Tab-separated table of C-alpha atoms and ligand atoms in Angstrom:
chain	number	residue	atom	x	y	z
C	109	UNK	CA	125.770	-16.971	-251.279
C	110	UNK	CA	122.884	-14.407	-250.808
C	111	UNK	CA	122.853	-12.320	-247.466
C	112	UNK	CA	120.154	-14.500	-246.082
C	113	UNK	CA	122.134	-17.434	-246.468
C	114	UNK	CA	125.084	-17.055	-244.924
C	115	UNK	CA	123.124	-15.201	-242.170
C	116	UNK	CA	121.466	-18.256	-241.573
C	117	UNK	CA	124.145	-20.879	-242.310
C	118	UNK	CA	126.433	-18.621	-239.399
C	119	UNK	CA	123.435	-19.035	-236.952
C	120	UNK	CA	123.768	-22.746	-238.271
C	121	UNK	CA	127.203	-22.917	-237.137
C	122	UNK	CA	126.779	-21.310	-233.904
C	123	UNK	CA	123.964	-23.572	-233.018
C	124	UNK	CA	126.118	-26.471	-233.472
C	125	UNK	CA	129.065	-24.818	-231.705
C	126	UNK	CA	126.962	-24.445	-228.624
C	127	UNK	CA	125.232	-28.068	-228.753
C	128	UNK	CA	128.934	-29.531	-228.931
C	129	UNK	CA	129.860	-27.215	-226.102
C	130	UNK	CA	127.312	-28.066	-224.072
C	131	UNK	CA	127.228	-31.792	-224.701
C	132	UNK	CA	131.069	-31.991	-223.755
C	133	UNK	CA	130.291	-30.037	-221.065
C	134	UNK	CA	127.509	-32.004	-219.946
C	135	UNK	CA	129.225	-35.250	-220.397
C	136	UNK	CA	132.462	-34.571	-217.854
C	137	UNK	CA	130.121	-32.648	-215.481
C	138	UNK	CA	128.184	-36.061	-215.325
C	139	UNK	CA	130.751	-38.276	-215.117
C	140	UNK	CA	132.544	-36.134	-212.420
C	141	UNK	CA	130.764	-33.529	-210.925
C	142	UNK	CA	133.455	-32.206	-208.770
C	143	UNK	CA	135.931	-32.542	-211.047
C	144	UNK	CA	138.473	-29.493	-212.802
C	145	UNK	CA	136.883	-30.378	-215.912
C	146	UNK	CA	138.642	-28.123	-217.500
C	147	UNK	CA	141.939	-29.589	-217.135
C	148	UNK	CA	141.132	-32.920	-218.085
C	149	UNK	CA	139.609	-31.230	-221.347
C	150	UNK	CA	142.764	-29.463	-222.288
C	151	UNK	CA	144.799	-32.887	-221.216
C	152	UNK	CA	143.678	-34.005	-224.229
C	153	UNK	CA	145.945	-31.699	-226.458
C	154	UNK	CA	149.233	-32.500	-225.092
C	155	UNK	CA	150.735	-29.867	-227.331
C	156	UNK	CA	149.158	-27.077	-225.392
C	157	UNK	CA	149.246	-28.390	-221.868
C	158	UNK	CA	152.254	-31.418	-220.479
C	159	UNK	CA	151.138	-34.641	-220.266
C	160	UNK	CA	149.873	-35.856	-215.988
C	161	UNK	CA	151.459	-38.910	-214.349
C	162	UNK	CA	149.124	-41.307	-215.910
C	163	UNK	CA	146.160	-41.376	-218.363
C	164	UNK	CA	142.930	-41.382	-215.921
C	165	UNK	CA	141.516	-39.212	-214.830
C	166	UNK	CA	143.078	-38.444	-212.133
C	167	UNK	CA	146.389	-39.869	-211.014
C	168	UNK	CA	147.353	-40.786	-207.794
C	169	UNK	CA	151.085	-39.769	-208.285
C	170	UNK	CA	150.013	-35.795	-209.023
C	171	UNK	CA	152.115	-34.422	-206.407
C	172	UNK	CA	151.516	-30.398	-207.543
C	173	UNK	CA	147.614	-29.953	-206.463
C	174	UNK	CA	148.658	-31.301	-202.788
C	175	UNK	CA	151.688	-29.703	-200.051
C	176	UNK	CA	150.472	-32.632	-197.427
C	177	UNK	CA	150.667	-35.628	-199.964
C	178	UNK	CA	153.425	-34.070	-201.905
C	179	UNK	CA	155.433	-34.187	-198.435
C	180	UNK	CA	155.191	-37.536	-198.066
C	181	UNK	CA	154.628	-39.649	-201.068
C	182	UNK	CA	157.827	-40.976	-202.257
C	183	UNK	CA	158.217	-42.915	-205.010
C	184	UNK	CA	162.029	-43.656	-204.646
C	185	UNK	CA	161.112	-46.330	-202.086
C	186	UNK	CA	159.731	-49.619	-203.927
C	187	UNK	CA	157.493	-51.615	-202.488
C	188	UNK	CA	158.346	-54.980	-203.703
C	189	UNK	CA	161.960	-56.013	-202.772
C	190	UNK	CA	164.437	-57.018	-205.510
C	191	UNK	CA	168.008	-58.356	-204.920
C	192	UNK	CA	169.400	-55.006	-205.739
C	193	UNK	CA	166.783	-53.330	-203.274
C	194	UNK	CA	167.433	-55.931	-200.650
C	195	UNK	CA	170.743	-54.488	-198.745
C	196	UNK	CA	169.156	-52.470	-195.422
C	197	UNK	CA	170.419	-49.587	-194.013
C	198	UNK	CA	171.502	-50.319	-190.007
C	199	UNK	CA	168.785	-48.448	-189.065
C	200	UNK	CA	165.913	-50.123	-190.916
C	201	UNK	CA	167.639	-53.865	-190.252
C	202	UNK	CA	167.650	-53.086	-186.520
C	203	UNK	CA	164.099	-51.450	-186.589
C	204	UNK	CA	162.763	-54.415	-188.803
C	205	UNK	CA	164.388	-57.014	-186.833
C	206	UNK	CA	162.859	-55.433	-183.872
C	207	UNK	CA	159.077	-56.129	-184.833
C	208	UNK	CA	159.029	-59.639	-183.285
C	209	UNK	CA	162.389	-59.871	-182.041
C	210	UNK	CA	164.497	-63.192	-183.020
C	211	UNK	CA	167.253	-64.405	-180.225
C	212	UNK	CA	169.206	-66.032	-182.674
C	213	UNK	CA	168.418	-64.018	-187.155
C	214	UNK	CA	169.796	-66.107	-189.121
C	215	UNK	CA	172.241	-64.046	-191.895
C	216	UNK	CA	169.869	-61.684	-193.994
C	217	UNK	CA	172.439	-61.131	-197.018
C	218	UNK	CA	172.576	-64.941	-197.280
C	219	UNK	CA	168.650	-65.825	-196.546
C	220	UNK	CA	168.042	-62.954	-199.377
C	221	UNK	CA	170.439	-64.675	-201.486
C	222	UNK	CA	169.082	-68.153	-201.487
C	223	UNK	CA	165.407	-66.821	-201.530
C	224	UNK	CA	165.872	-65.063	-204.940
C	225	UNK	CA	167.216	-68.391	-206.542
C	226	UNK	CA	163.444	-69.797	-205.894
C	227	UNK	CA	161.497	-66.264	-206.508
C	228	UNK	CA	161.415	-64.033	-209.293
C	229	UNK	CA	164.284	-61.327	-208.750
C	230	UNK	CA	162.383	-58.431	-211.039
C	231	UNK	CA	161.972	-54.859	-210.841
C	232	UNK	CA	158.090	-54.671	-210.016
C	233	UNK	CA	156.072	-52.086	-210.907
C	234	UNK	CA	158.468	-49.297	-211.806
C	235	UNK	CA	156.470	-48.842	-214.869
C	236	UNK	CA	154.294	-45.385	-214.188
C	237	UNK	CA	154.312	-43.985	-218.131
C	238	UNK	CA	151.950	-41.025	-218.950
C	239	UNK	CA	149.750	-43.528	-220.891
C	240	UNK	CA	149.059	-45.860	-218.535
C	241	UNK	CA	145.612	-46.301	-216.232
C	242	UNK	CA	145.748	-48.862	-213.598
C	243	UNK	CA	142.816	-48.953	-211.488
C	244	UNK	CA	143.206	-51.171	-208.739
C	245	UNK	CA	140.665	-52.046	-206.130
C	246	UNK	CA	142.022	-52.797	-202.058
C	247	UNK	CA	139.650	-54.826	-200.256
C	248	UNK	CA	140.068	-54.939	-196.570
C	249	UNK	CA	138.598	-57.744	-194.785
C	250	UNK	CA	135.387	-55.331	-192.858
C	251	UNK	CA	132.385	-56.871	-192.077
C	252	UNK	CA	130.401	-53.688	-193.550
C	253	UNK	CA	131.325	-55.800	-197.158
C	254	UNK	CA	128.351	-57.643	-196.342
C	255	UNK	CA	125.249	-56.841	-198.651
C	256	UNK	CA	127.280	-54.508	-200.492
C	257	UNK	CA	127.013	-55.869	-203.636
C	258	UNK	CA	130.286	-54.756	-204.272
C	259	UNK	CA	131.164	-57.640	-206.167
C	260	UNK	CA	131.324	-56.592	-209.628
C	261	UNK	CA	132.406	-53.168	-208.989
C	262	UNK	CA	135.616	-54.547	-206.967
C	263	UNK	CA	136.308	-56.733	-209.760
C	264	UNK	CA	136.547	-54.446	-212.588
C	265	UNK	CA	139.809	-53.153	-211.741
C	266	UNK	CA	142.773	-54.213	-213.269
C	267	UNK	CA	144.491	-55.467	-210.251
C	268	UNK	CA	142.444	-57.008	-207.412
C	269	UNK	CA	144.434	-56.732	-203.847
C	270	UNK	CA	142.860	-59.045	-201.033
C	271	UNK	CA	145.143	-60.181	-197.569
C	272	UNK	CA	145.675	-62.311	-195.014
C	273	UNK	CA	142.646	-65.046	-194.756
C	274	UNK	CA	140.389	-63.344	-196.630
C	275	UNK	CA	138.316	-66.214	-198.560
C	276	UNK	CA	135.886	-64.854	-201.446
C	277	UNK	CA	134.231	-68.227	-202.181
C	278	UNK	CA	130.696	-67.733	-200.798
C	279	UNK	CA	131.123	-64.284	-200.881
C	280	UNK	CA	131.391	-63.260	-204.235
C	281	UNK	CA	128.441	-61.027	-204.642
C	282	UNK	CA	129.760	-58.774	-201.916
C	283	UNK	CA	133.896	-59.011	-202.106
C	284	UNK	CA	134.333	-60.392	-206.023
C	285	UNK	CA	135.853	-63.371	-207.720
C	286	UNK	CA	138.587	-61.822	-208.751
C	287	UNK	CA	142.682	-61.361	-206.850
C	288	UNK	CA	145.759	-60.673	-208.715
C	289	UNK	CA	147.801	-59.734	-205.453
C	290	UNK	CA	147.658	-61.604	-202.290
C	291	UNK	CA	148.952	-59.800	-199.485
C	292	UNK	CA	149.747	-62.056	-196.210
C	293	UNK	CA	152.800	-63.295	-193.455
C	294	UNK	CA	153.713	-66.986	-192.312
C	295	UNK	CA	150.792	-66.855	-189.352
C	296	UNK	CA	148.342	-65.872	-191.676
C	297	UNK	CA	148.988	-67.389	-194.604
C	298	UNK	CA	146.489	-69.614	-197.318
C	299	UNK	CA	146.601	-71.435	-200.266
C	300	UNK	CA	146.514	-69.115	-204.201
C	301	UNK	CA	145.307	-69.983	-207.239
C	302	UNK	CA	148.047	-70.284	-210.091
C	303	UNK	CA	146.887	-66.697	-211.426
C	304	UNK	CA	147.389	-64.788	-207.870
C	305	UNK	CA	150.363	-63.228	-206.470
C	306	UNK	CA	151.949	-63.791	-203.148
C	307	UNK	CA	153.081	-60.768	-201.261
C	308	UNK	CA	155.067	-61.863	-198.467
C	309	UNK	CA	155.126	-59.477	-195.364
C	310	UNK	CA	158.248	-60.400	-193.657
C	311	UNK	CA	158.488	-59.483	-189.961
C	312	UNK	CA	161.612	-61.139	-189.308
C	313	UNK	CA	164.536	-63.277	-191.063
C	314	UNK	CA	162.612	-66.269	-190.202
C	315	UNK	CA	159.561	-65.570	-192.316
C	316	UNK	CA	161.958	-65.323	-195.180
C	317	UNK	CA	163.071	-68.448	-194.219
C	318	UNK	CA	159.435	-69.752	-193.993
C	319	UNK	CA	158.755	-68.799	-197.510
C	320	UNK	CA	161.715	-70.618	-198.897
C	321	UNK	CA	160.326	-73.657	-196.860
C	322	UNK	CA	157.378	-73.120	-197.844
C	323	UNK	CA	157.524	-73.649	-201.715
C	324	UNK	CA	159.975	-76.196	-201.307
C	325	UNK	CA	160.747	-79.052	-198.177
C	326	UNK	CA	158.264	-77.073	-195.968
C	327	UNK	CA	160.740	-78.368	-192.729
C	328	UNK	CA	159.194	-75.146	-191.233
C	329	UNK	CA	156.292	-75.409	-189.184
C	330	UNK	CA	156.597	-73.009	-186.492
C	331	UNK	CA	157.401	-69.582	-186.380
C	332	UNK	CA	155.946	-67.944	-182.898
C	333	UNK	CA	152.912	-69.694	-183.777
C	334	UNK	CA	152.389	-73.038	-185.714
C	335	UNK	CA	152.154	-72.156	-189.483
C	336	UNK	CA	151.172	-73.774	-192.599
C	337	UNK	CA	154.469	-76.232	-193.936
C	338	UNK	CA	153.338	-75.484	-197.409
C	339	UNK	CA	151.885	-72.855	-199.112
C	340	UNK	CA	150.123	-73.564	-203.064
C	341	UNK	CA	151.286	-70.587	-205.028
C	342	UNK	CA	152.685	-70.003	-208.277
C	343	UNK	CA	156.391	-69.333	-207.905
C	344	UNK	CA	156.502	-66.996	-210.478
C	345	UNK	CA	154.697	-64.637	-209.043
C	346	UNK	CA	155.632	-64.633	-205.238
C	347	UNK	CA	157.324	-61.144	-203.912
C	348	UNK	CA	158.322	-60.019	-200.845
C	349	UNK	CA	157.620	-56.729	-199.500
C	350	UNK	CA	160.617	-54.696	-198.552
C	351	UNK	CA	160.965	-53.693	-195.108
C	352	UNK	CA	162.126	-50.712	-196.235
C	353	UNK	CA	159.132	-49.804	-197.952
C	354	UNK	CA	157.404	-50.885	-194.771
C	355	UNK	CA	159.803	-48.259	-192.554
C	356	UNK	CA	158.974	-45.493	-194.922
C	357	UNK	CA	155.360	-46.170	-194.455
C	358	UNK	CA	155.781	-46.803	-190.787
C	359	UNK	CA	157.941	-43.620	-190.315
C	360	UNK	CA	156.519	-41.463	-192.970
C	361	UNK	CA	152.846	-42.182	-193.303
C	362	UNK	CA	151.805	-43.157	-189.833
C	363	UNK	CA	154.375	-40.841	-188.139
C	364	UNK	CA	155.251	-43.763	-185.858
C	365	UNK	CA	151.811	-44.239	-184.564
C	366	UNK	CA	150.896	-47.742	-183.299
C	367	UNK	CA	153.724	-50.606	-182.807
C	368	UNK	CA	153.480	-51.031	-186.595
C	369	UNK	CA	151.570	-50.781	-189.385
C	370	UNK	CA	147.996	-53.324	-190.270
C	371	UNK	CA	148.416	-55.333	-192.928
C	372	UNK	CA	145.545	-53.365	-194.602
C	373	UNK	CA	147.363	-49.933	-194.259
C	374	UNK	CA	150.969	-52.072	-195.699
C	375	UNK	CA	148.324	-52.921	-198.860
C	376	UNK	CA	146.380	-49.832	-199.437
C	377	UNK	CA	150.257	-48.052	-199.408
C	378	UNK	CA	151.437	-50.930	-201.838
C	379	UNK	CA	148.233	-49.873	-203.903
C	380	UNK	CA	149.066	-45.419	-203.759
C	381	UNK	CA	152.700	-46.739	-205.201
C	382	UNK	CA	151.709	-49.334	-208.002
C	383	UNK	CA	148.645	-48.153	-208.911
C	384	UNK	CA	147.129	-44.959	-210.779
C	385	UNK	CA	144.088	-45.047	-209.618
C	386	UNK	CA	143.087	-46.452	-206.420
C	387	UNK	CA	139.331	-47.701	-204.819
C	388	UNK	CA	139.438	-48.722	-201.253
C	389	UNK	CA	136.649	-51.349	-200.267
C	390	UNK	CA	136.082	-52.998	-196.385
C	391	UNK	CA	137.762	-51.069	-194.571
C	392	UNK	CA	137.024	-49.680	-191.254
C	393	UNK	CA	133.751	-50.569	-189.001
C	394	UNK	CA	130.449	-51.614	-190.054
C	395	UNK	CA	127.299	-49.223	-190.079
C	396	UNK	CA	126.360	-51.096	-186.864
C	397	UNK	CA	130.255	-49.695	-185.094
C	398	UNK	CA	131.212	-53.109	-185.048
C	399	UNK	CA	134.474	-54.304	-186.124
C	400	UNK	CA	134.750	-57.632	-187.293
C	401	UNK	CA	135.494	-59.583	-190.644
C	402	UNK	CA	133.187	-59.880	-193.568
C	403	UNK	CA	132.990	-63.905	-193.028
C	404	UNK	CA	132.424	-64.081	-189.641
C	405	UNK	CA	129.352	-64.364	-187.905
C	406	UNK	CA	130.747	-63.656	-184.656
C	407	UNK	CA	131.027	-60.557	-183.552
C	408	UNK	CA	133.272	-61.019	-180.762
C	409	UNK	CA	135.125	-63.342	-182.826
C	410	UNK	CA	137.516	-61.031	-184.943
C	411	UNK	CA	138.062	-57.750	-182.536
C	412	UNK	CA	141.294	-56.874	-185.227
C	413	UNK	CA	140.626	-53.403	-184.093
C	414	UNK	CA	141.816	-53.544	-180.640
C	415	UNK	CA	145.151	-55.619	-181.225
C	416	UNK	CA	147.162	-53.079	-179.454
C	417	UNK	CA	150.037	-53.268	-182.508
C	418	UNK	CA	148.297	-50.856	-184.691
C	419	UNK	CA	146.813	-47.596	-184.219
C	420	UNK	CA	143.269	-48.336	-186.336
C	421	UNK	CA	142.429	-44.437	-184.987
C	422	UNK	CA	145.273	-42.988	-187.037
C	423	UNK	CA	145.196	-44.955	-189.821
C	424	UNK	CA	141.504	-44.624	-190.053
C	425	UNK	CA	142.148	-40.472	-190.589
C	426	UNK	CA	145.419	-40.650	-192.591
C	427	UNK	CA	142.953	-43.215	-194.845
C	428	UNK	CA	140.047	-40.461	-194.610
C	429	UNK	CA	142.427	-37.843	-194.938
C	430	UNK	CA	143.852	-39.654	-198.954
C	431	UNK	CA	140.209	-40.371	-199.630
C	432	UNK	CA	139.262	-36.128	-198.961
C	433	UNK	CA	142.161	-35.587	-201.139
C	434	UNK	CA	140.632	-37.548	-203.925
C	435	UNK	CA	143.893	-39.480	-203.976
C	436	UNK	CA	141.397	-42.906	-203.308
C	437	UNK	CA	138.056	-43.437	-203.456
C	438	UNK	CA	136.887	-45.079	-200.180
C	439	UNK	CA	133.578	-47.178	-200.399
C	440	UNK	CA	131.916	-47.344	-196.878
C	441	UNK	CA	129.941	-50.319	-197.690
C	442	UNK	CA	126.518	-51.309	-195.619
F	264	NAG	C1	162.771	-39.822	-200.799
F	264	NAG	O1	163.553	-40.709	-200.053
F	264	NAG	C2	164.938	-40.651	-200.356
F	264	NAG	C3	165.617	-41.780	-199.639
F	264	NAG	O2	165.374	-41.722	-198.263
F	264	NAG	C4	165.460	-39.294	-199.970
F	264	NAG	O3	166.828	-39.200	-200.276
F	264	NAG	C5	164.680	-38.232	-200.738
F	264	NAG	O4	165.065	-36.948	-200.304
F	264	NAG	C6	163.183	-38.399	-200.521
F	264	NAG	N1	162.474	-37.510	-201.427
F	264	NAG	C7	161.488	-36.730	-201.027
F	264	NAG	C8	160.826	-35.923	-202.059
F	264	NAG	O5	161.129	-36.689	-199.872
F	265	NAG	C1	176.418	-62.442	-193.639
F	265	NAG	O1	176.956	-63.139	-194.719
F	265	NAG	C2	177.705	-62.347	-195.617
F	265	NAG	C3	178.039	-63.170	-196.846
F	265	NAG	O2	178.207	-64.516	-196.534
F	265	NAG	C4	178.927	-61.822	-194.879
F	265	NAG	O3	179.721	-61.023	-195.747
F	265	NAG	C5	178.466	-61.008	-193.699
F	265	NAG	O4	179.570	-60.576	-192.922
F	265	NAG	C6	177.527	-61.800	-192.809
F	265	NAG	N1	176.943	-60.899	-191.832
F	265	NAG	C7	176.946	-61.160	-190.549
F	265	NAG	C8	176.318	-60.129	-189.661
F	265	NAG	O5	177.461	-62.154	-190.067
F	266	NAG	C1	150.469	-71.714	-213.708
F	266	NAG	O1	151.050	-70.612	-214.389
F	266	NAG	C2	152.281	-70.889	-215.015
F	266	NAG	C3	152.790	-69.594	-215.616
F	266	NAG	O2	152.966	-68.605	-214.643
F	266	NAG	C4	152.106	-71.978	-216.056
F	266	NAG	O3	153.354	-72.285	-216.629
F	266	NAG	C5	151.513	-73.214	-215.406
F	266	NAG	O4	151.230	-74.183	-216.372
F	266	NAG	C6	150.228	-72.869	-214.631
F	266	NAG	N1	149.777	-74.019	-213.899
F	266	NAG	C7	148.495	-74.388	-213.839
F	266	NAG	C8	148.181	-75.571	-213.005
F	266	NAG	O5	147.605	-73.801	-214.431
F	267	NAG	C1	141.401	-38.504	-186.085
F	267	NAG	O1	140.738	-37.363	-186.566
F	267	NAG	C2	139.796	-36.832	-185.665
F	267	NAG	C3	139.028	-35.734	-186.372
F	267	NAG	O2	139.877	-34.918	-187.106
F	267	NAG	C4	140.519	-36.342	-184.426
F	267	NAG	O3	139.593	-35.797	-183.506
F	267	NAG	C5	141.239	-37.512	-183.794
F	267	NAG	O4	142.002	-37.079	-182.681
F	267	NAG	C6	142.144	-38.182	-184.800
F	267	NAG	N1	142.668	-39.406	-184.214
F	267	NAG	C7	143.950	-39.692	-184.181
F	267	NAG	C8	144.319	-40.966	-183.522
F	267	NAG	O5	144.788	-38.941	-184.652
C-alpha cells in the first residue's frame, strides 16, 4: 500500500470507530438518559465484568448501589406460601391472628393441610436467574387511571397484577385487558378468568377456610361481613400469600406504621420480590387531590384513603422513596 493509502484507509477506520462510538453512545443515552450507561455496556461482556441479578436493565434485586434498600429487601422471605413455608413462628401466628381477631381459630396446621390438597403446593417464583427479565406492571385501583391511556403500556408486561374489585371491562383503554395475578381477601373477592391467578390475602384462619369453601361446597357465606359462597377461578393457579411475608413487610417495610398494610402496598411488595423489573400504575390521589377508585363516579363513594387501618402517608413516601431509587417506575397518571 502507498503512503497515501494507508493514511487515508487509517482516517477510514477512525471515522468509523467514532460513528460506532457515537451511535452506541447515542442509542443508551436515548433510551435512558439517566442511566450508568457505562455499566450496562460492559454487562454485555460477562467475561470482563460478573453477570447483575437479572438481564434488564436494571434489576430490582441489585442490593450493592443502595444501603437503605439493601437493609431491608430480603429475599429469604417468600411471598407465596407453600406447605413447607406454611409452619409460623409464635410470634407471627399471634400477630397474624391478631389482624381481625377470631374468638374461636380453627387449627392452622390442619386448615393448611387440607387447603393444599385443593391448591397447588409449589415453590412460586424462586426462579431469579441472571438471564431472566420480568417486567411486571402493579395497577392500583386510583381514580387518576382515568384518561391515562395507560392501557397498552400496562399490558405489555409480562405479568399483569390487579386487586381486590378492580373490574377492567369498560376500562380498558386506561387500566388494560390484561391480569395474570389477582390479588384479593374473602370481603373483597370476584370472579377470574381461567388464565388469572388468585392471590389469597388471608387475615385470619377463617379466610383459609373461606377459600377451601369457596372452590368447593361454598357452606361459607359469612366471614365478618357476608361474602361471596363461590369464587370462579382456576384451581391451578390459586396461592395464598404468607403471613409471614406479610409480617416482614408489615415490620420491615412500613416500620409498623398503620394497623396493617393496604392491599396495594401487600401487591406492589409481592411485585419488588417476583419481579425484575417493576412499573407501578394508579396509585395514590388524582391530579384533582381526590382519592377515589378509577370506576367510580362518586367521589365520596370510595374514601380508601382514610380507612384508619393503613397509613396511606407512609406508604405513599416508602412508595416515592423505591420509585427515587429507580427500584420502580411510578406512573402518576392524569
Ligand atoms: C433475612 O431474614 C432472615 C429470617 O428472618 C434473617 O435470618 C436474615 O438475617 C435476614 N437477612 C438480611 C440480609 O436481613
Ligand atoms: C393442631 O393440629 C395438629 C395436628 O393435628 C396438632 O399436632 C396440634 O397440636 C394442634 N394445635 C393446636 C394448637 O391444637
Ligand atoms: C383452564 O385452564 C386449565 C389449565 O390450567 C385447562 O385444563 C382448562 O381446560 C381451562 N378451562 C377453560 C374453561 O378454558
Ligand atoms: C412523608 O414524607 C414527607 C416529605 O419527606 C414528610 O414531610 C412526611 O412527614 C412523611 N410522612 C410520613 C407519614 O412519614
Amino acid at each position: 500500500m502507498s503512503l497515501l493509502k494507508l493514511r487515508k484507509f487509517r482516517a477510514l477506520t477512525l471515522l468509523f470507530c467514532i460513528i460506532t462510538f457515537t451511535m452506541v453512545l447515542f442509542n443508551y443515552t436515548l433510551r435512558d438518559p439517566s442511566a450508568y450507561f457505562f455499566k450496562y455496556a460492559f454487562r454485555l461482556s460477562d467475561t470482563v465484568f460478573p453477570r447483575g441479578p437479572c438481564s434488564c436493565r436494571r434489576c430490582v434485586a441489585e442490593t450493592e448501589d443502595d444501603p437503605w434498600f439493601a437493609e431491608r429487601f430480603n429475599q429469604s422471605f417468600h411471598p407465596v406460601m407453600s406447605r413447607k413455608g406454611s409452619v409460623l413462628t409464635d410470634d407471627t401466628y399471634r400477630w397474624w391472628q391478631w389482624l381481625q381477631a377470631e374468638r374461636q381459630p380453627a387449627n392452622f396446621t390442619e386448615v393448611v393441610d387440607k387447603l393444599f390438597q385443593i391448591i397447588p403446593d409449589k415453590e412460586f417464583y424462586a426462579d431469579s436467574r441472571p438471564d431472566r427479565c420480568r417486567t411486571c406492571s402493579v395497577v392500583g385501583n386510583s381514580g387518576n387511571l382515568k384518561d391515562s391511556h395507560y392501557g397498552p403500556l400496562i399490558d405489555a408486561s409480562d405479568f399483569v397484577i390487579r386487586m381486590n374489585q378492580a373490574p377492567t371491562e369498560g376500562f380498558e383503554k386506561d387500566v388494560g385487558y390484561r391480569t395474570t395475578h389477582h390479588l384479593m381477601y374473602p370481603e373483597s373477592a370476584v370472579d377470574l378468568g381461567n388464565s388469572t391467578c388468585l392471590i389469597l390475602i388471608p387475615f385470619k384462619t377463617l379466610d383459609l377456610e373461606w377459600l377451601i369453601s369457596a372452590l368447593t361446597t361454598g357452606t361459607i357465606k359469612y366471614t365478618y361481613l357476608p361474602v361471596t359462597a363461590n369464587i370462579k377461578a382456576n384451581k391451578d393457579k390459586v396461592m395464598v400469600y404468607n403471613p409471614s411475608f406479610f409480617k416482614y413487610v408489615y415490620d420491615t417495610w412500613l416500620e409498623g406504621h398503620g394497623r396493617y398494610p393496604s392491599t396495594g402496598f401487600l401487591a406492589l411488595m409481592f411485585a419488588i420480590h417476583v419481579c425484575d423489573e417493576v412499573n407501578v400504575y394508579g396509585f395514590g390521589a388524582d391530579h384533582y387531590g381526590n382519592w377515589h377508585h378509577y370506576w367510580e363516579d362518586n367521589l365520596l363513594g370510595g374514601a380508601f384513603r382514610h380507612t384508619g387501618v393503613h397509613d396511606g402517608d407512609y406508604e405513599y413516601n416508602v412508595t416515592a422513596l423505591l420509585a427515587d431509587k429507580h427500584k420502580i417506575k411510578l406512573f402518576k397518571g392524569s
